[in-house]
Coordinates of C-alpha atoms in Angstrom, one line a residue:
Chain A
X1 CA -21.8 -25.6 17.8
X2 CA -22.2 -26.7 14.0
X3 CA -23.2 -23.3 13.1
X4 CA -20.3 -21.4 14.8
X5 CA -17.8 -23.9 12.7
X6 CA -20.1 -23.6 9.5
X7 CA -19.4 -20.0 9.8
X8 CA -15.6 -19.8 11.1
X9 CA -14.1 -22.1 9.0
X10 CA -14.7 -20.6 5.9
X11 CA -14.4 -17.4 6.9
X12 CA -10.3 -18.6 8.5
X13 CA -10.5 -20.4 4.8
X14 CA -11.5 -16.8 3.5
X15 CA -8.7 -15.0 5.2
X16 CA -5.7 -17.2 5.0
X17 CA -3.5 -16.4 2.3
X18 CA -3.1 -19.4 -0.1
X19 CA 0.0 -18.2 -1.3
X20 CA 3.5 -18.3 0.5
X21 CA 5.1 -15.2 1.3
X22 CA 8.7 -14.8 1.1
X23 CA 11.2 -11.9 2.1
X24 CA 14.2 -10.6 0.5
X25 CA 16.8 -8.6 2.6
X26 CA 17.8 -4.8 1.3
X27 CA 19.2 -2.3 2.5
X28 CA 19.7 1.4 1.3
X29 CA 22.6 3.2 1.8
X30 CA 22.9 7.0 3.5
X31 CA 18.9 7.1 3.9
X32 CA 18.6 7.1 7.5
X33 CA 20.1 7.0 10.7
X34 CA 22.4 3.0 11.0
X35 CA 23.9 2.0 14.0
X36 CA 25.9 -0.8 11.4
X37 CA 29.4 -0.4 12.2
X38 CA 31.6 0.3 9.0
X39 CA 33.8 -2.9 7.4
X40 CA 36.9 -3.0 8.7
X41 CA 39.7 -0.9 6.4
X42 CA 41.2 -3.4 3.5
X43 CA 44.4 -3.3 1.6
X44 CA 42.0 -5.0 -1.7
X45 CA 39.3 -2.0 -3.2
X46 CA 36.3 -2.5 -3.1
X47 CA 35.1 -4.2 -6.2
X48 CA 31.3 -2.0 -5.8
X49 CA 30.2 -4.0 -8.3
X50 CA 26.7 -2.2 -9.5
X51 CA 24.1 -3.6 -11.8
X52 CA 21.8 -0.5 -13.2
X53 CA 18.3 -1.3 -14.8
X54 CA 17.8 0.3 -18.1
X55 CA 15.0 -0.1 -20.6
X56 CA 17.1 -1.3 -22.7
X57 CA 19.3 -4.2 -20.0
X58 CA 21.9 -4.1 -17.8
X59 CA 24.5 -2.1 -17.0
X60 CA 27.2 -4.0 -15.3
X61 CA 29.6 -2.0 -13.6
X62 CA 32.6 -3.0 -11.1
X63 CA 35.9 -0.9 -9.7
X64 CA 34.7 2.3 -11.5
X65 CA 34.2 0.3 -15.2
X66 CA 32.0 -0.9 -17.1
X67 CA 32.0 -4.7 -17.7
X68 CA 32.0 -6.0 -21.6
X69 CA 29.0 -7.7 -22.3
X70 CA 28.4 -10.4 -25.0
X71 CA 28.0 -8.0 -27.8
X72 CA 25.0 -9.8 -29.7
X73 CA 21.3 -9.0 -29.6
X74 CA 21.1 -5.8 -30.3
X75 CA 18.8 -3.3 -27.8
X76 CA 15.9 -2.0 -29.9
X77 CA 16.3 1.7 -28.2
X78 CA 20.0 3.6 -27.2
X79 CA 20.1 3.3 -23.3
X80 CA 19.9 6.4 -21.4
X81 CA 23.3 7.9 -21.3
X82 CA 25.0 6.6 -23.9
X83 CA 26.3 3.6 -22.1
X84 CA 25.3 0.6 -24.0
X85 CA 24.2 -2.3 -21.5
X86 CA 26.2 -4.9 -20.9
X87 CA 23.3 -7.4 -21.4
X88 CA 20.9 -6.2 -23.7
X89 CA 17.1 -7.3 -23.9
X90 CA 16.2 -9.7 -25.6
X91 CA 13.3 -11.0 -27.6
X92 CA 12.1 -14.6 -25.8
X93 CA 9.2 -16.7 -25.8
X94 CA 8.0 -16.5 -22.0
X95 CA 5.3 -18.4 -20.4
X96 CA 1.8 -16.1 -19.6
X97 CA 1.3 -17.8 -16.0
X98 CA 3.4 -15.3 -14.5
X99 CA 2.4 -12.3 -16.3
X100 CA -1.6 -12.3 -16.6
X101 CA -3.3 -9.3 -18.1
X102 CA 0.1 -7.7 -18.1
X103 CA 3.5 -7.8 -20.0
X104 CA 7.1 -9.1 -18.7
X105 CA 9.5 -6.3 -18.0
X106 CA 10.8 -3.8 -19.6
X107 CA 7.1 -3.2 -20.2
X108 CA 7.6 -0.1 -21.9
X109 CA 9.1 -2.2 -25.0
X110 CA 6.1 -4.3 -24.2
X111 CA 3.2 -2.2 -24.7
X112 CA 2.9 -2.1 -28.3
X113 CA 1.9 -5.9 -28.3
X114 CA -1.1 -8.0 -26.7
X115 CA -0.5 -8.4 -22.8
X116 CA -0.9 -12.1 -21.7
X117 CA -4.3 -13.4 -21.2
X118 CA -4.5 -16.8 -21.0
X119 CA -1.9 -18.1 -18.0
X120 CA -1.5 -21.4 -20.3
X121 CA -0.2 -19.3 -23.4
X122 CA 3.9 -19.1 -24.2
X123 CA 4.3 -15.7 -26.3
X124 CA 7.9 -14.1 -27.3
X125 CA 8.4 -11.0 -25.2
X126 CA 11.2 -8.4 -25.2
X127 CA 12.5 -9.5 -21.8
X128 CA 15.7 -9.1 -19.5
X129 CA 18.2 -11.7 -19.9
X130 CA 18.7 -12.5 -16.7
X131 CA 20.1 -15.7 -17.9
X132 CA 23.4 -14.2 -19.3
X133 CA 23.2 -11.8 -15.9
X134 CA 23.4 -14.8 -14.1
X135 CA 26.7 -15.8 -16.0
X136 CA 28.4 -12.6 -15.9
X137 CA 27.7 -12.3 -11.8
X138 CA 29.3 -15.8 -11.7
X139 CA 32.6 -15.0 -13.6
X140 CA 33.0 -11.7 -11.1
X141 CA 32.3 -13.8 -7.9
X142 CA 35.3 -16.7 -9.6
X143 CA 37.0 -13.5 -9.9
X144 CA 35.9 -11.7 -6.2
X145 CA 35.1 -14.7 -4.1
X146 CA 35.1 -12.6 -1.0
X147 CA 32.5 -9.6 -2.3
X148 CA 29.0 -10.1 -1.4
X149 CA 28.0 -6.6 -1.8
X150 CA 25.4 -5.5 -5.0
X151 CA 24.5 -2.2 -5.8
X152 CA 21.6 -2.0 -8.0
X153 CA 20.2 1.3 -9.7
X154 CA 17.9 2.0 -12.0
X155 CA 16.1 4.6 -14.1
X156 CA 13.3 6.2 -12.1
X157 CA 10.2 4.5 -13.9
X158 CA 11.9 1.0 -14.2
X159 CA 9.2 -1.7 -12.5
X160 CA 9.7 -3.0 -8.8
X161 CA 9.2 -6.5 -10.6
X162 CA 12.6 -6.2 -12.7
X163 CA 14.4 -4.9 -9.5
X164 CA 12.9 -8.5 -7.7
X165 CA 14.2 -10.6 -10.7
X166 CA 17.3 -8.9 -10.5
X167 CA 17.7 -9.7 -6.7
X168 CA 16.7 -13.9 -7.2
X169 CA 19.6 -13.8 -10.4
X170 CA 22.4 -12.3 -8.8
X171 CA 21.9 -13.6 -4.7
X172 CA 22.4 -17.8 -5.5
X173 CA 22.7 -20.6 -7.4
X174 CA 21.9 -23.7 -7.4
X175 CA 25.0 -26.5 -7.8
X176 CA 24.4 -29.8 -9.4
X177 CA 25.1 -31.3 -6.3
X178 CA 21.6 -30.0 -4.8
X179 CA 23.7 -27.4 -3.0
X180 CA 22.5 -23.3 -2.8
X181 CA 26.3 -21.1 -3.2
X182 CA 25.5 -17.5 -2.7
X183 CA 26.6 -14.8 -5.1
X184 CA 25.9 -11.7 -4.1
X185 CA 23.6 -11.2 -1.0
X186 CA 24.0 -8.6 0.5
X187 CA 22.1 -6.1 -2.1
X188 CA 22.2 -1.9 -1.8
X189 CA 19.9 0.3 -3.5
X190 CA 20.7 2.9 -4.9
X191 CA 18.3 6.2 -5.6
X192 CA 16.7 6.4 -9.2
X193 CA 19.1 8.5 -11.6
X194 CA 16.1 11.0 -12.0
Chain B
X1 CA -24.7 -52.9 -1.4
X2 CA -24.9 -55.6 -0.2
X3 CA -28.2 -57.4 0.1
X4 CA -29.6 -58.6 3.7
X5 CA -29.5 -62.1 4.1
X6 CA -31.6 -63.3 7.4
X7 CA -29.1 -64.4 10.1
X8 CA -31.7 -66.6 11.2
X9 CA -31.7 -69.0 8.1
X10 CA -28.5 -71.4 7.3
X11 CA -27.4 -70.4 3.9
X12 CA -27.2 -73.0 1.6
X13 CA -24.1 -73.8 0.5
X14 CA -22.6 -74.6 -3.7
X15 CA -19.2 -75.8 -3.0
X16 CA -17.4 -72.6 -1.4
X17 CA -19.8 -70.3 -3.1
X18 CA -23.4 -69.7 -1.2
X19 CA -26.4 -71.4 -2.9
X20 CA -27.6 -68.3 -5.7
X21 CA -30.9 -69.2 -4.5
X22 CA -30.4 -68.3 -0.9
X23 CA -30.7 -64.6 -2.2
X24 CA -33.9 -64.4 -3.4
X25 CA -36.4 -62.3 -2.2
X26 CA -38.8 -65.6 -0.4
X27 CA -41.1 -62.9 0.9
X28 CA -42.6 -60.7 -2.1
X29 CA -42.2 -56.9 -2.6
X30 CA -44.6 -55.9 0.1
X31 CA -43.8 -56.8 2.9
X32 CA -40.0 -55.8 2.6
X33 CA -41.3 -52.4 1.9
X34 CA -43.7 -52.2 4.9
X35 CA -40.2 -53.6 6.9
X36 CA -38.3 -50.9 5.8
X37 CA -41.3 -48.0 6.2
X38 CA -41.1 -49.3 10.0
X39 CA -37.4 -48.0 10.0
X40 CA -38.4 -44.6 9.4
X41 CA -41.2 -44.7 12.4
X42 CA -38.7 -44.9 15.2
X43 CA -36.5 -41.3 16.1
X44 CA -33.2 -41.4 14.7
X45 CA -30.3 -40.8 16.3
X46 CA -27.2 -39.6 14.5
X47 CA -23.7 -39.5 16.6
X48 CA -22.2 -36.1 15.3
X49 CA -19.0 -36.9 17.8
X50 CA -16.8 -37.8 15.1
X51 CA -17.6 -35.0 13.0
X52 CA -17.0 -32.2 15.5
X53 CA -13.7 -33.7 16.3
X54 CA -12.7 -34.0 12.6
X55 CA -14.0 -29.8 12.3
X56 CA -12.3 -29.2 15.7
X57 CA -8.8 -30.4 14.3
X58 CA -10.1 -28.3 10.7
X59 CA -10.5 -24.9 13.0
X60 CA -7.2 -25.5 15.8
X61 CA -5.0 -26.0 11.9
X62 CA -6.8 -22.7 10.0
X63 CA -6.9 -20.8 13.4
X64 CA -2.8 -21.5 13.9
X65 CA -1.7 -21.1 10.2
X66 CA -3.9 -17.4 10.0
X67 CA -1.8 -16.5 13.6
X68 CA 1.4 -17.8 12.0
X69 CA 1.5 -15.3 8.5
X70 CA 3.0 -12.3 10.0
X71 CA 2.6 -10.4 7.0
X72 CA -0.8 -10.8 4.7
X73 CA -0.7 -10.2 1.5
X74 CA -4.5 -9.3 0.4
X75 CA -4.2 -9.7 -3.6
X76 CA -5.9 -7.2 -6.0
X77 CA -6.0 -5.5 -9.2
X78 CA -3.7 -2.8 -7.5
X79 CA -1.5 -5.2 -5.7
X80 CA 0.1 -7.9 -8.1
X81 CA 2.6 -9.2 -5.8
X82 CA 6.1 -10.5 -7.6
X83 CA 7.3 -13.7 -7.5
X84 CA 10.8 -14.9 -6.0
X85 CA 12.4 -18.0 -5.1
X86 CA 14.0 -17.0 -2.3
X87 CA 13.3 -19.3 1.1
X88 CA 14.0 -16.5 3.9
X89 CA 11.1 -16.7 6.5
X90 CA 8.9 -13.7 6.7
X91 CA 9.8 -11.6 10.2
X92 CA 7.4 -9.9 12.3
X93 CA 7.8 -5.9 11.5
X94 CA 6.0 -2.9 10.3
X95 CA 4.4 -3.8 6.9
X96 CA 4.4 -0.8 4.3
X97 CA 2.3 -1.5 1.4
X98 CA 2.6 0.3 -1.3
X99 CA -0.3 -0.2 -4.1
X100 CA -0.8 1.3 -7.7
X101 CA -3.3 3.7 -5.8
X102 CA -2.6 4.3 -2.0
X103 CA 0.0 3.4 0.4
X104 CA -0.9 2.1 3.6
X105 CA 1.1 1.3 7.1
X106 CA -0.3 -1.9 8.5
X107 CA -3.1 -2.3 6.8
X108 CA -4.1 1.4 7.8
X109 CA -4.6 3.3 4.6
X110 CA -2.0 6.5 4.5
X111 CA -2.3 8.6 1.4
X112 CA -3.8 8.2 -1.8
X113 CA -2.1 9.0 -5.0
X114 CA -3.4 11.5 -7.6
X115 CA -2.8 10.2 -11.4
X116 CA -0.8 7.5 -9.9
X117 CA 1.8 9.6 -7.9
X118 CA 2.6 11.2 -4.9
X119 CA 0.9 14.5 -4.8
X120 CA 3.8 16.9 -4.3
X121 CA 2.2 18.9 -1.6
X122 CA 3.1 15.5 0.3
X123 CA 7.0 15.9 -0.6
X124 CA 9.5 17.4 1.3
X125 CA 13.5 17.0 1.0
X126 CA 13.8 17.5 -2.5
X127 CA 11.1 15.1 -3.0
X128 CA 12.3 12.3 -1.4
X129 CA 10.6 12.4 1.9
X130 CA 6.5 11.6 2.1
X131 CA 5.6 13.7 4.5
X132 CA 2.3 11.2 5.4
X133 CA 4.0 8.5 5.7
X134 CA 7.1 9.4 7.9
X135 CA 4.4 10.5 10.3
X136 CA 2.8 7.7 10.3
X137 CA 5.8 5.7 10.5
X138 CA 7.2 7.6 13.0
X139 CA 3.8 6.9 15.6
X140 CA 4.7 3.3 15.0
X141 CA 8.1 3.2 16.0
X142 CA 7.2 5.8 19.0
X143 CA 4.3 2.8 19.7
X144 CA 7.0 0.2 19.3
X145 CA 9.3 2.0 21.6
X146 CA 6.4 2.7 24.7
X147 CA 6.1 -1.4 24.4
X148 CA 9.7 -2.4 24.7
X149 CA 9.7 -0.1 27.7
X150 CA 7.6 -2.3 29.5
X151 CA 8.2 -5.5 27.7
X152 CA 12.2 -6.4 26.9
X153 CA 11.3 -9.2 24.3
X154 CA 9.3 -6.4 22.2
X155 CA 12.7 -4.5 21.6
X156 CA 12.3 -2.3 18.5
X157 CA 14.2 -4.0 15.5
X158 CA 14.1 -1.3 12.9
X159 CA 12.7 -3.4 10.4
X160 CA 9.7 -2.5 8.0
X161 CA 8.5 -5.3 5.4
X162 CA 7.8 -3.6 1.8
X163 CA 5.1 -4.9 0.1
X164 CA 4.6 -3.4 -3.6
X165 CA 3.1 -3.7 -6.3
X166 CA 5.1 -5.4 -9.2
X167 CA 4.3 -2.2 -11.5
X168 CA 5.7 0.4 -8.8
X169 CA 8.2 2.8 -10.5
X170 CA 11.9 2.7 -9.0
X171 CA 11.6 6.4 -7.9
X172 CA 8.5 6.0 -6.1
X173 CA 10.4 2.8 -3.8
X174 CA 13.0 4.8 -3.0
X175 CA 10.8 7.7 -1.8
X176 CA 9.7 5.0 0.3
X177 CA 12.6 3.3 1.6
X178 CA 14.1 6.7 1.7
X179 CA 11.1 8.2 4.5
X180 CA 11.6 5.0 6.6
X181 CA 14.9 5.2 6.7
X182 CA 14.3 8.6 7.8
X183 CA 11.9 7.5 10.3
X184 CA 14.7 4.6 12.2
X185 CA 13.7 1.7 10.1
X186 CA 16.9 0.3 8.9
X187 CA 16.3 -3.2 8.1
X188 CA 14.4 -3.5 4.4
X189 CA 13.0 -6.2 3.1
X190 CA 10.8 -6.5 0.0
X191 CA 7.9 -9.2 0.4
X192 CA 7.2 -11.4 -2.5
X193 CA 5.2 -14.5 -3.5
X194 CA 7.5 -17.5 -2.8
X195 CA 8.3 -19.4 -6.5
X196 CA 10.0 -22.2 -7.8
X197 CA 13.6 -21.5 -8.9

């Protein structure tokens, strides 16, 4: 009896995950058969508001323009297209425990420097503001209350990671009161511009 | 430790305080030593009861919380999880998990990339469409559908759990969300390591 627990509880200790997993909802549009019925027809159109991931920030785009941006910290490269983002990169001092023998995204501006070793370190980073994202999806949901829709794109070699952070800045925020008021949560994505 | 005071004698006593005296060893070195040596001479018996319980409870918990993760995320240099602070509950579905060297359907390894991509003898539909996988997907949901013939509560949801690396390019996700979209999955969701906000 002591020797089947010796062996079964560290081998359950073994196998259970000691992190948490969490999900995130997507969807993807026109790639497959949906039995979702369409939205109802609406005399307001649709504000498609779409965020795309550049190496160089983000484009924010909403009723077929381009939203102004903040204007400072200039991108270190021209984004692909011409478009300048609408929240640049910017250089940051980020914490390592996140980022362990690798770089923060965009880590194609990263490269060039050391990647994080030591989880304890703080080093400055080119890194996506997801900050000032944060604040420019806020104004448009003042100004949409009822959209929940996001489009995000990005360019084909852009890292799953920065689509993730993009998803947690853009879906919620947290009040001052404690309370969680969702932004934009119900997120489409869009095929890589190849 | 305390020291063993015979039961037997009266303890002196110094006001409330026991008479230092008292605990002095009366009897020499020896014979305390041949006392205890006769301890060792009769078989002892050790009551384990309490310890099985305690490992019982130990193995009912790890046994229930290994059941209760419906999706396992096995770390490792080709599968850096991202983080997220979002709180939805992970859902029981087809887990496709995409690494920085071979993509596998529940645990079940796929295809293998060559130089980190999809070979493109494994794309079909302008590239979208990993001919592999949708197969393989498609044998799930086929599986999925025999079961909820026979069993209503097993109905097929259409829902497949992504779990990527954090490095996976954008164009290689969409290939994949793309094939099981093509395959009836129409229910995404990415699976991440839960953070604080």
């Amino acid at each position: 009896m002591m020797d089947l627990f010796a062996v079964l509880i560290p081998a359950l200790l073994m196998m259970s995950a000691v992190v948490e997993v969490t999900m995130l909802n997507v969807s993807a549009p026109s790639v497959g058969p949906s039995d979702a019925t369409p939205p109802p027809p609406s005399d307001k159109p649709p504000l498609n508001l779409t965020i795309n991931i550049t190496h160089a920030g983000y484009v924010v785009v909403g009723q077929g323009g381009v939203l102004s941006g903040p204007g400072v910290n200039p991108a270190p490269m021209p984004t692909k297209g011409q478009i300048p983002p609408t929240i640049p990169i910017i250089q940051h001092p980020m914490s390592c425990s996140r980022f362990r023998n690798t770089w923060p995204p965009p880590r194609t501006q990263n490269r060039n420097t050391q990647r994080c070793e030591n989880p304890m370190d703080t080093r400055t980073f080119w890194t996506y503001d997801l900050h000032a994202l944060t604040q420019k999806v806020i104004d448009v949901k003042d100004a949409f209350p009822d959209e929940r829709r996001l489009i995000i794109k990005a360019d084909a070699d852009i890292e799953y990671e920065a689509v993730i952070d993009v998803m947690d800045a853009t879906r919620d925020i947290r009040l001052q009161t404690g309370e969680i008021k969702p932004l934009f949560d119900e997120v489409l994505l869009s095929p890589a511009d190849t | 430790m305390s020291r063993h005071v015979d039961d037997s004698e009266p303890m002196e006593m110094v006001g409330d305080f026991p008479d230092p005296a008292a605990f002095q060893d009366h009897s020499g070195g020896a014979p305390r030593k041949k006392k205890r040596h006769e301890h060792h001479d009769h078989p002892v018996h050790v009551n384990i009861n309490s310890l099985l319980d305690v490992l019982s409870v130990i193995l009912v918990f790890l046994m229930k919380s290994y059941s209760s993760n419906v999706v396992q995320i096995k770390p490792s240099p080709a599968l850096q999880v991202p983080f997220s602070h979002s709180t939805m509950a992970v859902q029981e579905s087809t887990a496709v998990t995409v690494t920085l060297k071979d993509i596998l359907v529940d645990d079940l390894p796929v295809m293998t990339f060559e130089s980190g991509v999809v070979p493109t003898n494994f794309l079909s539909s302008g590239g979208l469409l990993i001919d592999p996988l949708f197969q393989k997907l498609q044998d799930a949901v086929d599986h999925q559908k025999k079961i909820a013939a026979v069993n209503a509560k097993a109905e097929f949801k259409g829902i497949v759990t992504i779990i990527a690396d954090r490095n996976v390019p954008f164009s290689l996700l969409t290939e994949v969300m793309y094939t099981a979209g093509q395959a009836q999955y129409n229910k995404f969701k990415f699976a991440a390591i839960r953070s604080e906000r």
